[in-house]
CSV table of C-alpha atoms in Angstrom, one decimal:
chain,number,residue,atom,x,y,z
A,1,MET,CA,-39.4,1.3,-6.4
A,2,MET,CA,-38.7,4.5,-5.2
A,3,GLN,CA,-42.0,5.7,-6.4
A,4,ARG,CA,-44.0,2.5,-4.8
A,5,ARG,CA,-42.2,3.8,-1.3
A,6,HIS,CA,-43.2,7.2,-1.4
A,7,ARG,CA,-46.7,6.0,-1.9
A,8,ARG,CA,-46.6,3.9,0.7
A,9,ALA,CA,-45.1,6.5,3.1
A,10,ASN,CA,-47.8,8.9,2.5
A,11,ALA,CA,-50.4,7.9,5.4
A,12,GLY,CA,-47.8,7.5,8.3
A,13,LEU,CA,-45.8,10.5,6.8
A,14,LEU,CA,-48.8,12.9,6.5
A,15,LEU,CA,-50.3,11.8,10.1
A,16,LEU,CA,-46.8,12.9,11.4
A,17,LEU,CA,-46.6,16.2,9.8
A,18,TYR,CA,-50.1,17.1,10.7
A,19,GLU,CA,-49.4,16.2,14.2
A,20,ILE,CA,-46.3,18.3,14.5
A,21,PHE,CA,-48.3,21.1,12.8
A,22,HIS,CA,-51.1,20.9,15.3
A,23,VAL,CA,-48.6,21.4,18.3
A,24,GLY,CA,-47.2,24.1,16.5
A,25,LEU,CA,-43.6,24.6,15.5
A,26,GLN,CA,-43.1,27.4,18.0
A,27,ASN,CA,-44.1,25.1,20.7
A,28,ILE,CA,-41.5,22.3,19.9
A,29,PRO,CA,-37.8,23.3,21.4
A,30,PRO,CA,-35.2,23.4,18.8
A,31,VAL,CA,-33.4,20.4,19.3
A,32,THR,CA,-36.2,17.8,19.3
A,33,LEU,CA,-37.5,20.1,16.0
A,34,GLY,CA,-34.1,19.1,14.6
A,35,VAL,CA,-34.2,15.4,15.5
A,36,LEU,CA,-37.9,15.1,13.7
A,37,ALA,CA,-36.8,17.0,10.7
A,38,LEU,CA,-33.5,14.8,10.4
A,39,ASN,CA,-35.1,11.6,10.9
A,40,ILE,CA,-38.0,12.7,8.2
A,41,PHE,CA,-35.4,14.1,6.0
A,42,LEU,CA,-33.5,10.7,5.8
A,43,PHE,CA,-36.7,8.7,5.6
A,44,LEU,CA,-37.1,10.5,2.1
A,45,ASN,CA,-33.5,10.7,1.3
A,46,PRO,CA,-31.8,7.8,2.9
A,47,VAL,CA,-28.0,8.0,2.8
A,48,ARG,CA,-27.9,4.3,1.9
A,49,PRO,CA,-30.4,1.3,1.7
A,50,LEU,CA,-31.4,0.0,4.8
A,51,LEU,CA,-29.3,-3.0,4.7
A,52,GLU,CA,-26.2,-0.8,4.6
A,53,VAL,CA,-27.0,1.4,7.9
A,54,CYS,CA,-28.7,-1.3,10.1
A,55,ILE,CA,-26.5,-2.1,13.1
A,56,SER,CA,-25.3,-6.0,14.1
A,57,VAL,CA,-22.5,-7.2,15.8
A,58,ASP,CA,-21.4,-8.4,12.1
A,59,GLU,CA,-21.6,-5.6,10.0
A,60,GLY,CA,-20.6,-3.1,13.0
A,61,PHE,CA,-17.9,-4.9,14.7
A,62,TYR,CA,-16.6,-7.6,13.0
A,63,ARG,CA,-16.6,-5.7,9.5
A,64,LYS,CA,-15.3,-2.6,11.3
A,65,SER,CA,-18.5,-0.5,9.5
A,66,TRP,CA,-18.7,1.8,12.4
A,67,GLN,CA,-20.7,4.7,10.7
A,68,ARG,CA,-23.4,2.5,10.9
A,69,LEU,CA,-23.5,3.7,14.7
A,70,LEU,CA,-24.6,7.1,13.5
A,71,LEU,CA,-26.6,6.3,10.5
A,72,SER,CA,-28.7,3.2,12.1
A,73,PRO,CA,-31.1,5.2,14.6
A,74,VAL,CA,-31.9,8.1,12.2
A,75,HIS,CA,-33.2,5.6,9.7
A,76,HIS,CA,-36.3,3.7,9.5
A,77,ALA,CA,-37.9,0.8,7.8
A,78,ASP,CA,-41.1,2.5,6.9
A,79,ASP,CA,-43.5,5.2,7.5
A,80,TRP,CA,-45.3,3.9,10.4
A,81,HIS,CA,-42.1,2.8,12.0
A,82,LEU,CA,-41.1,6.5,11.4
A,83,TYR,CA,-44.6,7.7,12.7
A,84,TYR,CA,-44.5,5.8,16.2
A,85,ASN,CA,-41.1,6.6,17.0
A,86,MET,CA,-41.3,10.5,16.2
A,87,ILE,CA,-44.6,11.0,17.8
A,88,SER,CA,-43.0,9.3,21.1
A,89,MET,CA,-39.9,12.0,20.5
A,90,LEU,CA,-42.2,14.8,20.2
A,91,TRP,CA,-43.5,14.3,23.2
A,92,LYS,CA,-40.4,13.1,25.4
A,93,GLY,CA,-38.4,16.0,23.5
A,94,ILE,CA,-40.7,18.5,24.6
A,95,ILE,CA,-40.8,17.7,28.0
A,96,LEU,CA,-37.1,16.7,28.5
A,97,GLU,CA,-35.5,19.5,26.3
A,98,LYS,CA,-36.8,22.1,28.6
A,99,LYS,CA,-35.9,20.2,31.8
A,100,LEU,CA,-32.2,19.9,30.5
A,101,LYS,CA,-32.1,22.8,28.0
A,102,SER,CA,-31.2,22.7,24.4
A,103,ILE,CA,-27.4,22.2,24.4
A,104,TRP,CA,-27.5,19.4,26.9
A,105,PHE,CA,-30.4,17.5,25.3
A,106,ALA,CA,-28.8,17.6,22.0
A,107,TYR,CA,-25.5,16.2,23.8
A,108,VAL,CA,-27.3,13.7,25.5
A,109,ILE,CA,-29.3,12.2,22.0
A,110,ALA,CA,-25.7,12.4,20.6
A,111,VAL,CA,-24.1,10.3,23.1
A,112,PHE,CA,-27.2,8.1,23.7
A,113,SER,CA,-27.6,7.1,19.8
A,114,VAL,CA,-23.8,5.9,19.5
A,115,LEU,CA,-23.6,4.1,22.9
A,116,ILE,CA,-26.7,2.4,22.3
A,117,GLY,CA,-25.6,0.8,19.4
A,118,VAL,CA,-22.4,-0.1,21.2
A,119,VAL,CA,-24.7,-1.5,24.0
A,120,TYR,CA,-27.0,-3.3,21.2
A,121,MET,CA,-24.0,-5.1,19.9
A,122,VAL,CA,-22.5,-6.2,23.5
A,123,LEU,CA,-26.0,-7.7,24.2
A,124,GLU,CA,-26.1,-9.5,20.6
A,125,LEU,CA,-22.9,-11.0,21.0
A,126,MET,CA,-23.5,-12.5,24.6
A,127,LEU,CA,-26.4,-13.9,23.5
A,128,ALA,CA,-24.7,-15.7,20.1
A,129,LYS,CA,-21.8,-17.0,22.5
A,130,ILE,CA,-24.3,-17.9,25.5
A,131,LEU,CA,-27.1,-19.6,23.2
A,132,ASP,CA,-24.1,-20.9,20.8
A,133,ASP,CA,-26.4,-19.3,18.0
A,134,PRO,CA,-24.4,-17.0,15.6
A,135,SER,CA,-27.4,-16.1,14.0
A,136,TYR,CA,-27.5,-13.2,16.7
A,137,GLU,CA,-24.5,-11.8,15.5
A,138,MET,CA,-26.4,-11.2,12.1
A,139,ASN,CA,-29.4,-9.2,13.8
A,140,CYS,CA,-29.8,-5.6,11.7
A,141,ALA,CA,-31.5,-3.0,13.5
A,142,VAL,CA,-32.5,0.1,12.4
A,143,GLY,CA,-34.6,3.4,14.3
A,144,PHE,CA,-34.5,5.5,17.0
A,145,SER,CA,-36.6,3.5,19.5
A,146,GLY,CA,-33.7,2.4,21.3
A,147,VAL,CA,-32.9,6.1,22.1
A,148,LEU,CA,-36.6,6.5,23.3
A,149,PHE,CA,-36.3,4.2,25.6
A,150,ALA,CA,-33.4,6.1,27.2
A,151,LEU,CA,-35.3,9.1,27.4
A,152,LYS,CA,-38.4,7.0,29.0
A,153,VAL,CA,-35.9,6.4,31.4
A,154,LEU,CA,-34.9,9.7,32.0
A,155,ASN,CA,-38.0,10.8,31.9
A,156,ASN,CA,-39.5,8.7,34.8
A,157,HIS,CA,-36.4,9.8,36.5
A,158,TYR,CA,-37.3,13.5,36.4
A,159,ASN,CA,-40.7,13.0,36.8
A,160,PRO,CA,-41.2,10.2,39.7
A,161,GLY,CA,-44.3,8.8,41.0
A,162,ARG,CA,-46.6,9.4,38.0
A,163,VAL,CA,-48.6,6.6,36.3
A,164,SER,CA,-48.1,5.5,32.5
A,165,SER,CA,-50.4,3.7,30.1
A,166,VAL,CA,-49.1,0.7,28.4
A,167,PHE,CA,-51.7,-0.7,26.3
A,168,GLY,CA,-54.1,0.3,28.4
A,169,LEU,CA,-52.8,-1.1,31.7
A,170,GLN,CA,-52.1,1.9,34.6
A,171,ILE,CA,-48.3,1.0,35.2
A,172,SER,CA,-46.2,2.8,37.8
A,173,SER,CA,-43.6,5.0,35.5
A,174,LYS,CA,-40.7,3.2,37.6
A,175,TYR,CA,-41.4,0.0,35.6
A,176,ALA,CA,-43.4,1.2,32.7
A,177,CYS,CA,-40.4,0.8,30.3
A,178,TRP,CA,-39.7,-2.5,31.6
A,179,VAL,CA,-43.7,-3.8,31.0
A,180,GLU,CA,-43.3,-1.8,27.4
A,181,LEU,CA,-40.4,-3.7,26.6
A,182,VAL,CA,-42.0,-7.3,27.0
A,183,ALA,CA,-45.2,-6.5,25.7
A,184,ILE,CA,-44.0,-4.8,22.6
A,185,HIS,CA,-41.9,-7.7,22.0
A,186,LEU,CA,-44.7,-10.1,22.3
A,187,ILE,CA,-47.2,-8.3,20.5
A,188,SER,CA,-44.5,-7.6,17.8
A,189,PRO,CA,-42.1,-10.1,17.6
A,190,GLY,CA,-40.0,-8.2,14.7
A,191,THR,CA,-38.8,-5.6,16.7
A,192,SER,CA,-35.5,-5.4,18.1
A,193,PHE,CA,-35.9,-6.7,21.7
A,194,CYS,CA,-31.8,-6.3,22.5
A,195,GLY,CA,-32.2,-2.4,20.6
A,196,HIS,CA,-34.7,-1.7,23.0
A,197,LEU,CA,-33.2,-3.3,26.3
A,198,ALA,CA,-30.1,-1.2,25.4
A,199,GLY,CA,-31.7,1.8,25.6
A,200,ILE,CA,-33.2,0.8,29.0
A,201,LEU,CA,-29.6,-0.2,30.2
A,202,VAL,CA,-28.4,3.3,28.7
A,203,GLY,CA,-30.9,5.5,30.3
A,204,LEU,CA,-30.1,3.8,33.5
A,205,MET,CA,-25.9,4.2,33.2
A,206,TYR,CA,-27.0,8.0,33.2
A,207,THR,CA,-29.8,8.2,36.1
A,208,MET,CA,-28.2,5.6,38.3
A,209,GLY,CA,-24.7,5.2,36.8
A,210,PRO,CA,-21.5,7.0,36.2
A,211,LEU,CA,-22.7,7.9,32.5
A,212,GLN,CA,-23.9,11.3,33.3
A,213,LYS,CA,-20.6,12.4,35.5
A,214,ILE,CA,-18.6,11.2,32.4
A,215,MET,CA,-20.2,13.4,29.9
A,216,LYS,CA,-20.2,16.4,32.4
A,217,ALA,CA,-16.3,15.5,32.7
A,218,CYS,CA,-15.9,15.3,28.9
A,219,ALA,CA,-18.3,18.6,28.6
A,220,GLY,CA,-16.0,20.4,31.0
A,221,GLY,CA,-14.1,22.5,29.0
A,222,ILE,CA,-17.2,23.7,27.1
A,223,SER,CA,-18.6,26.7,28.4
A,224,SER,CA,-21.8,26.5,26.7
A,225,PHE,CA,-23.1,24.0,28.6
A,226,THR,CA,-25.0,23.7,31.7
A,227,ASP,CA,-25.4,21.1,34.5
A,228,PRO,CA,-28.6,19.9,34.1
A,229,ALA,CA,-28.9,18.4,37.7
A,230,ARG,CA,-28.4,22.4,39.0
A,231,PRO,CA,-31.7,24.0,39.5
A,232,ARG,CA,-33.0,26.5,36.9
A,233,ASP,CA,-33.7,29.7,39.0
A,234,TYR,CA,-30.7,31.5,36.6
A,235,TYR,CA,-32.6,30.5,33.7
A,236,SER,CA,-33.6,33.7,31.6
A,237,ASP,CA,-36.6,33.6,29.4
A,238,PHE,CA,-37.7,36.3,27.0
A,239,ASP,CA,-39.8,38.3,29.3
A,240,GLY,CA,-36.9,39.0,31.7
A,241,ALA,CA,-33.8,37.7,33.3
A,242,THR,CA,-33.4,36.1,36.7
A,243,TYR,CA,-30.2,35.2,38.1
A,244,ASN,CA,-28.2,33.4,41.1
A,245,ASN,CA,-25.3,34.4,42.7
A,246,GLU,CA,-23.5,31.6,43.1
A,247,ARG,CA,-20.8,30.2,40.5
A,248,ARG,CA,-21.9,27.6,38.1
A,249,PRO,CA,-20.1,24.9,36.4
A,250,TYR,CA,-18.5,25.2,33.2
A,251,GLY,CA,-17.4,29.0,33.5
A,252,PHE,CA,-20.8,30.5,34.1
A,253,TRP,CA,-21.1,33.7,36.6
A,254,PHE,CA,-24.1,35.3,36.7
A,255,PRO,CA,-24.4,38.8,38.5
A,256,PRO,CA,-25.4,38.6,42.5
A,257,GLU,CA,-28.2,41.4,42.0
A,258,GLN,CA,-31.0,41.8,40.1
A,259,HIS,CA,-31.4,44.6,37.3
A,260,SER,CA,-34.3,46.6,36.0
A,261,GLU,CA,-35.1,45.9,32.5
A,262,GLU,CA,-33.5,49.3,31.5
A,263,GLU,CA,-30.5,48.9,33.3
A,264,ILE,CA,-29.9,45.4,31.4
A,265,ARG,CA,-30.7,46.9,28.3
A,266,ARG,CA,-27.9,49.5,28.7
A,267,GLN,CA,-25.4,46.6,29.8
A,268,ARG,CA,-26.0,44.9,26.4
A,269,LEU,CA,-25.9,48.0,24.3
A,270,HIS,CA,-22.6,48.9,26.6
A,271,ARG,CA,-21.1,45.3,25.9
A,272,PHE,CA,-22.2,45.2,22.1
A,273,GLU,CA,-20.4,48.5,21.6
A,274,ARG,CA,-17.1,47.2,23.2
A,275,GLU,CA,-17.2,44.4,20.8
């Protein structure tokens, strides 16, 4: 059975690897690259069978199998499921990781992955109660697409006024995720409507609701985090360093003046000698 799975995996997996190497590993930010690598690795070496990692109301809530909140987003049903999700992650990650910076982007991915599973179970439970249909409690979902819908909301928020192509239709980016939600469900009824909707809702909780503030408050004691809402004029690149003289959140303090490369180099050497 595993041999048959690996043979089926060749087309989608090889095409995904081709796209990644075509972009160039050096051009993919580290967290995005890590997410791609993790999903590919777990597709080839799943922790457990899909029925034991997928998330549902019955398994996650009633049976208290909370580890599924962590496992379900990074497992995929087949190679094309993996391909489409990871290609979307590749391009969204390149854009958003540069915007948010790597540590905060990793934090966002981790929080979104778990929270989307929780919101998904809430939505399925509501449907089961409203429609008096317990089968919704058994719907079991896997895949990274919920996180991708949340990232799409973030991308549209940070890049407003754009036009997105959804199945050939030119849609304002403000409404693109909603049109894509409905279109995917109509074209592929087997996809998880509640899983995708959960992603959109979590993305809106971050961009329009309290989630971002809660995450900043929780990260307040970790000095390596940066504030994604602040300007990036203090960001240092490989060619030199530019600093801003205001105090940054989470304990950052940057020198008020600019230094030459030689002076920066001497300061670094002096700091290392003290350590």
